[in-house]
Coordinates of C-alpha atoms and ligand atoms in Angstrom, one line a residue:
X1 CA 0.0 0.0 0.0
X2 CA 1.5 3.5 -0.8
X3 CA 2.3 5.8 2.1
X4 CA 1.3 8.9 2.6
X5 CA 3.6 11.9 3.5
X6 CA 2.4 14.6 6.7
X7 CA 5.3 17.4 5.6
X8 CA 6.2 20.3 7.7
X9 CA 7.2 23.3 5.7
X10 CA 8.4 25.9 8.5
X11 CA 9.0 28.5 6.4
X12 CA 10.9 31.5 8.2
X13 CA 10.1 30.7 11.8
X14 CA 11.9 29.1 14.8
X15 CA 15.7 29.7 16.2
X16 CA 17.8 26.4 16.5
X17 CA 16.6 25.9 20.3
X18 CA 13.1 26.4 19.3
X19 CA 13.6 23.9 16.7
X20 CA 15.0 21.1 18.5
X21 CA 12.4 21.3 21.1
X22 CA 9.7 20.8 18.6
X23 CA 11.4 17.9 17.1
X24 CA 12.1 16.5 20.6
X25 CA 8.7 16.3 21.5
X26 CA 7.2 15.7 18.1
X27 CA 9.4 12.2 18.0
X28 CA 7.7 11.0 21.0
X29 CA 4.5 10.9 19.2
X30 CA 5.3 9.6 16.1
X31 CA 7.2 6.3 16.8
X32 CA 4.9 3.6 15.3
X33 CA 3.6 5.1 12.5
X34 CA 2.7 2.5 9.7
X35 CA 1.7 4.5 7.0
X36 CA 2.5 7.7 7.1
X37 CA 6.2 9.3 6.6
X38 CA 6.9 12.4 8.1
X39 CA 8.8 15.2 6.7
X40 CA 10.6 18.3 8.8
X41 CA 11.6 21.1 6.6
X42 CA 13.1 23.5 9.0
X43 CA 14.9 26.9 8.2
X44 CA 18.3 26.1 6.6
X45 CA 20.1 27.3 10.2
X46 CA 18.0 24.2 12.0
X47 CA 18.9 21.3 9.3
X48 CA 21.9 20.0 11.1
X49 CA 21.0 19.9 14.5
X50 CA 17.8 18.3 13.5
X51 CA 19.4 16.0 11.1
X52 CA 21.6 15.0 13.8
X53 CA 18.3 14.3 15.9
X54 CA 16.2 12.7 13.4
X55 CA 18.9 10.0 12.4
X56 CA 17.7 7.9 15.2
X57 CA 14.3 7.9 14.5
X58 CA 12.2 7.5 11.1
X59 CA 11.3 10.8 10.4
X60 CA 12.9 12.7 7.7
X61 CA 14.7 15.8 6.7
X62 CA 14.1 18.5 4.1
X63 CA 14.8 21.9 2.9
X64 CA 12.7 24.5 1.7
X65 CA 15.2 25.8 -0.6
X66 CA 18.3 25.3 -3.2
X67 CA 20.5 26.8 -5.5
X68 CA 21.3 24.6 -8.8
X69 CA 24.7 25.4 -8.9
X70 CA 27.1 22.9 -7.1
X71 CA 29.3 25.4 -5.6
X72 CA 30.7 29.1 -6.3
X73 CA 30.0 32.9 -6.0
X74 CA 26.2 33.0 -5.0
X75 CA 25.9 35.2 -1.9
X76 CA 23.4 33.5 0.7
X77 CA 22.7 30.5 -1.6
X78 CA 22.9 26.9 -0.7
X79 CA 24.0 23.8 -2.4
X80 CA 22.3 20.2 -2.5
X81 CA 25.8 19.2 -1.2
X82 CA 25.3 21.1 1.7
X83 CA 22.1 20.1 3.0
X84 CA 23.3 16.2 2.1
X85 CA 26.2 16.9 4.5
X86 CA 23.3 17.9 7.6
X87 CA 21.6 14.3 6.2
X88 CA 18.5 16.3 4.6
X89 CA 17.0 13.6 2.3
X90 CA 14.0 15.7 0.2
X91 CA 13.8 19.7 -0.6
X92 CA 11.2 21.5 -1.5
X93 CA 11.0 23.3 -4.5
X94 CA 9.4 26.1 -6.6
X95 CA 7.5 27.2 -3.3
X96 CA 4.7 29.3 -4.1
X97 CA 6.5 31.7 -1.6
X98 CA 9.7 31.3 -3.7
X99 CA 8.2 31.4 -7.5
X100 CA 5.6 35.0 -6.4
X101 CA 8.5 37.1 -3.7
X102 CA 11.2 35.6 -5.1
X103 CA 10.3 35.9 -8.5
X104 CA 11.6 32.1 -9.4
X105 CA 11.0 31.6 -12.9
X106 CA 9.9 27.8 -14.0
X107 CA 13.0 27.5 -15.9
X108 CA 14.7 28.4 -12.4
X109 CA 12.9 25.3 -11.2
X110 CA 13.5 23.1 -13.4
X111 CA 17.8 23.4 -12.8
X112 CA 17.3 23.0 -9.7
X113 CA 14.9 19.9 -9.6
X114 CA 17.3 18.2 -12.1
X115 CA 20.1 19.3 -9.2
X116 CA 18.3 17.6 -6.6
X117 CA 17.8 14.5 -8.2
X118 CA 21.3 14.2 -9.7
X119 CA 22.6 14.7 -6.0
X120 CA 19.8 12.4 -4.8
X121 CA 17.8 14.9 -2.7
X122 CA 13.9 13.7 -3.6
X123 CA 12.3 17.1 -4.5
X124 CA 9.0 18.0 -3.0
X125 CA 8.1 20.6 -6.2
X126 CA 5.0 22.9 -5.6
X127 CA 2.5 23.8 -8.3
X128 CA -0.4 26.0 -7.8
X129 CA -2.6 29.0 -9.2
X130 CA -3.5 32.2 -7.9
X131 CA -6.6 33.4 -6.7
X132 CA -6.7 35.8 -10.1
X133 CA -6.1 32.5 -12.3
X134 CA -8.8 30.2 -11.1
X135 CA -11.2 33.1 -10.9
X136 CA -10.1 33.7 -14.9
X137 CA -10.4 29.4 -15.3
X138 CA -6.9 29.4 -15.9
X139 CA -6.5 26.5 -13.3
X140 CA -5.5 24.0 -15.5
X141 CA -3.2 25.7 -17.8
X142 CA -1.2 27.4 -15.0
X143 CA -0.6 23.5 -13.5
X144 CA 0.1 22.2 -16.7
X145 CA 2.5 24.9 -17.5
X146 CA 4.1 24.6 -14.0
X147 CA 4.2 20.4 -14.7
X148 CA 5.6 20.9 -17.9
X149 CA 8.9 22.9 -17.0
X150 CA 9.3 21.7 -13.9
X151 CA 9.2 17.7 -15.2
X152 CA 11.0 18.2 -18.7
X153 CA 12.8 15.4 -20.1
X154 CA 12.9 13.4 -16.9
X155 CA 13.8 9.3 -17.3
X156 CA 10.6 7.5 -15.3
X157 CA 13.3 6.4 -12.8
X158 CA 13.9 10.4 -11.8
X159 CA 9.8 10.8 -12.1
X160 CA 9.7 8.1 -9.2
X161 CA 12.0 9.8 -7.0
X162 CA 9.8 13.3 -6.8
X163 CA 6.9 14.3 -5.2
X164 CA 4.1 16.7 -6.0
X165 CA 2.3 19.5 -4.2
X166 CA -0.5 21.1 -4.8
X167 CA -0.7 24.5 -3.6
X168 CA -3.2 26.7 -4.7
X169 CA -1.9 30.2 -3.9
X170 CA -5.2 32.0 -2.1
X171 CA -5.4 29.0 0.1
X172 CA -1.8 29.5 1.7
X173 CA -2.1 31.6 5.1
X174 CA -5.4 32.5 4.5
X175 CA -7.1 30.3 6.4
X176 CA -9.4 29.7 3.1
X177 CA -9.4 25.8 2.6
X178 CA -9.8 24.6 -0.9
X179 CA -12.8 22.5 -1.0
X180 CA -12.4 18.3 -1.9
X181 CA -13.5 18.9 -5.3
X182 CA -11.1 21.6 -6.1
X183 CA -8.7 19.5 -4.8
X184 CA -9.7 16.5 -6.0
X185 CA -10.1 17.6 -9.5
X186 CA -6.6 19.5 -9.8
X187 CA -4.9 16.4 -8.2
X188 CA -6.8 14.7 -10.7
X189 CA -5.2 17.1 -13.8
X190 CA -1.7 16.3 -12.1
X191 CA -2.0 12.6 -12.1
X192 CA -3.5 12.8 -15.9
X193 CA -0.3 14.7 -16.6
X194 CA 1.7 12.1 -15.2
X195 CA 0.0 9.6 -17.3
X196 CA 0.3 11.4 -20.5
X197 CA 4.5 11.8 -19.9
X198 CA 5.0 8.3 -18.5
X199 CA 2.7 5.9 -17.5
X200 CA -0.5 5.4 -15.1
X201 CA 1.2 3.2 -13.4
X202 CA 3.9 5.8 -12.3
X203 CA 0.9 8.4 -12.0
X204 CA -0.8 6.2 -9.6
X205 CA 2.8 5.5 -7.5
X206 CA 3.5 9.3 -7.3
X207 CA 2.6 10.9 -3.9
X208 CA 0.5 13.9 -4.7
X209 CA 0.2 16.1 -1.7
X210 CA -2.3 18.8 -0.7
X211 CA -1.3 22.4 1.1
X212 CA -2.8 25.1 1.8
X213 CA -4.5 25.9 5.4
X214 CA -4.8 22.2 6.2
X215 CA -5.7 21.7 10.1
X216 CA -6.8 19.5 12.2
X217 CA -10.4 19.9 11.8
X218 CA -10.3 19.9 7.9
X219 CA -7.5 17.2 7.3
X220 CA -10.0 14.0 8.0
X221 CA -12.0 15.5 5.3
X222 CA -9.0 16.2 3.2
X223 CA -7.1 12.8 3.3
X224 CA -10.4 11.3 2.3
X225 CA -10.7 12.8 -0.7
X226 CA -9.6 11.4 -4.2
X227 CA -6.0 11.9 -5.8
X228 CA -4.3 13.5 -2.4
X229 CA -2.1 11.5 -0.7
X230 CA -0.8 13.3 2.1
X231 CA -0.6 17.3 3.1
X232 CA 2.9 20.1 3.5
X233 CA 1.7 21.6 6.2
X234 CA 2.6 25.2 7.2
X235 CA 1.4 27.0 9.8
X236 CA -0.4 24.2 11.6
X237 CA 3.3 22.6 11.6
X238 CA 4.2 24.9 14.2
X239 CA 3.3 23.5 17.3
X240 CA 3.4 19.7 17.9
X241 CA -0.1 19.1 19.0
X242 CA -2.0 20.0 15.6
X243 CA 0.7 18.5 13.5
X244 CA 0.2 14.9 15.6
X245 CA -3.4 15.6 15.0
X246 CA -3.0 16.2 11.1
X247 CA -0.6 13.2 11.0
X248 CA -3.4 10.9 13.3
X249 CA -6.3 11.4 10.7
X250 CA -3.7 10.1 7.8
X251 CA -3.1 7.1 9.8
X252 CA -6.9 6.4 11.0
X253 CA -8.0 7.3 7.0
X254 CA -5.1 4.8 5.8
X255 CA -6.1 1.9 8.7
X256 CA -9.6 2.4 8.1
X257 CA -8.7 1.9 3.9
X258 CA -6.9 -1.4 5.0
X259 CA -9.8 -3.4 6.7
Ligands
13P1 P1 -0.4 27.1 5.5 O1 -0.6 25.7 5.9 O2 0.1 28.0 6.5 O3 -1.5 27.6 4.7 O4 0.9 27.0 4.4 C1 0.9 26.1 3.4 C2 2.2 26.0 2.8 O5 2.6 27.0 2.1 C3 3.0 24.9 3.0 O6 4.1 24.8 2.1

């Protein structure tokens, strides 16, 4: 059975201390978990020390951020090298954070996905329209352009190694949920994508996640819904007890699937 992924995506908050006492108490909860693997993607200033925690247990590392280059003169960039050496294992990629403040072009993305997976980071890559786009039923063309660079020229074997999010933009921090059909029906367009570049059954292996003001009291809803297997999780990653709630309703959803 496929497992689903519960992914933390802290964006630009918590100090090394604050970090390791999250990750402290968070392991506690999360030591049998059958189905679900859980993903801590800390500021880049937190990766080692948590790396160095999370090698003893089974939850994993990642970045929210890399440059494509391997090394050289790119002031306040960071290499795949680098966050292999704190043991990162994923990254995520093409942000919607990174693509609309930073102005990251797809092309952008696309060096740096083909980075990750050459260094064998597995790349979480977000895809996701604006509020303005859906509202002008540009939904599916903005994901299929975002696909389309992003996954260019990939072997299957590199296909296998990455992971999707879908992030619609006017759902992130806003509190404003997108509804299981909307999600449904873009995870849907993703998978199809999949299909039409490789193969269903590559489309059906690929872990399509869902983020975007997922919380405790809508993720039971969420996990149930067609297409979305698993969440990245921002500001409900914050604190421990939400994200062990979030990471609960995968497990009961997935046990209940399995009777
Ligand atoms: P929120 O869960 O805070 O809406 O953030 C979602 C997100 O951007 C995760 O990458």
């Amino acid at each position: 059975m496929k497992r689903y992924i519960a992914a933390a995506n802290w964006k630009m908050n918590k100090d090394v201390q604050e970090s390791i006492d999250f990750t402290n108490h968070l392991t506690k909860f999360v030591l049998n978990l059958k189905r679900t693997d859980v993903i801590l993607c800390p500021p880049f200033t937190s990766l080692f020390n948590i790396g160095e925690l999370l090698k003893k247990t089974t939850v994993y590392l990642g970045a929210q951020n890399m440059h494509f280059a391997d090394s050289g003169a790119y002031t306040g960039e960071i290499s795949a090298d680098m966050l292999k050496s704190t043991f990162c294992e994923y990254v995520i990629l093409g942000h919607s954070e990174r693509r609309h403040v930073f102005n990251e072009s797809d092309s952008m993305i696309h060096k740096k996905l083909l980075t990750a997976l050459e260094k064998g980071l597995k790349p979480i890559l977000c895809v996701g329209e604006t509020l303005e786009e859906r509202q002008s039923g540009r939904t599916v063309s903005v994901l299929k352009q975002q696909y389309t660079d992003a996954f260019a020229g990939l072997s299957e074997g590199e296909m296998g190694n990455c992971i999707i999010a879908y992030e619609p933009v006017w759902a992130i921090g806003t509190g404003v949920v997108a509804s299981s059909e909307q999600a449904s029906e873009a995870h849907k367009e993703i998978r199809s994508m999949i299909a039409s570049q490789f193969n269903l059954r590559l489309a059906n292996e690929i872990r399509i996640l869902y983020g975007g003001s997922v919380r405790p009291d809508n993720a039971e809803e969420l996990i149930a819904t067609a297409d979305i297997d698993g969440f990245l999780i921002g500001g409900a990653s914050l604190s421990v007890e939400p994200f062990v709630l979030i990471i609960q309703s995968i497990e009961n959803y997935l046990e209940k699937q399995e009777k």
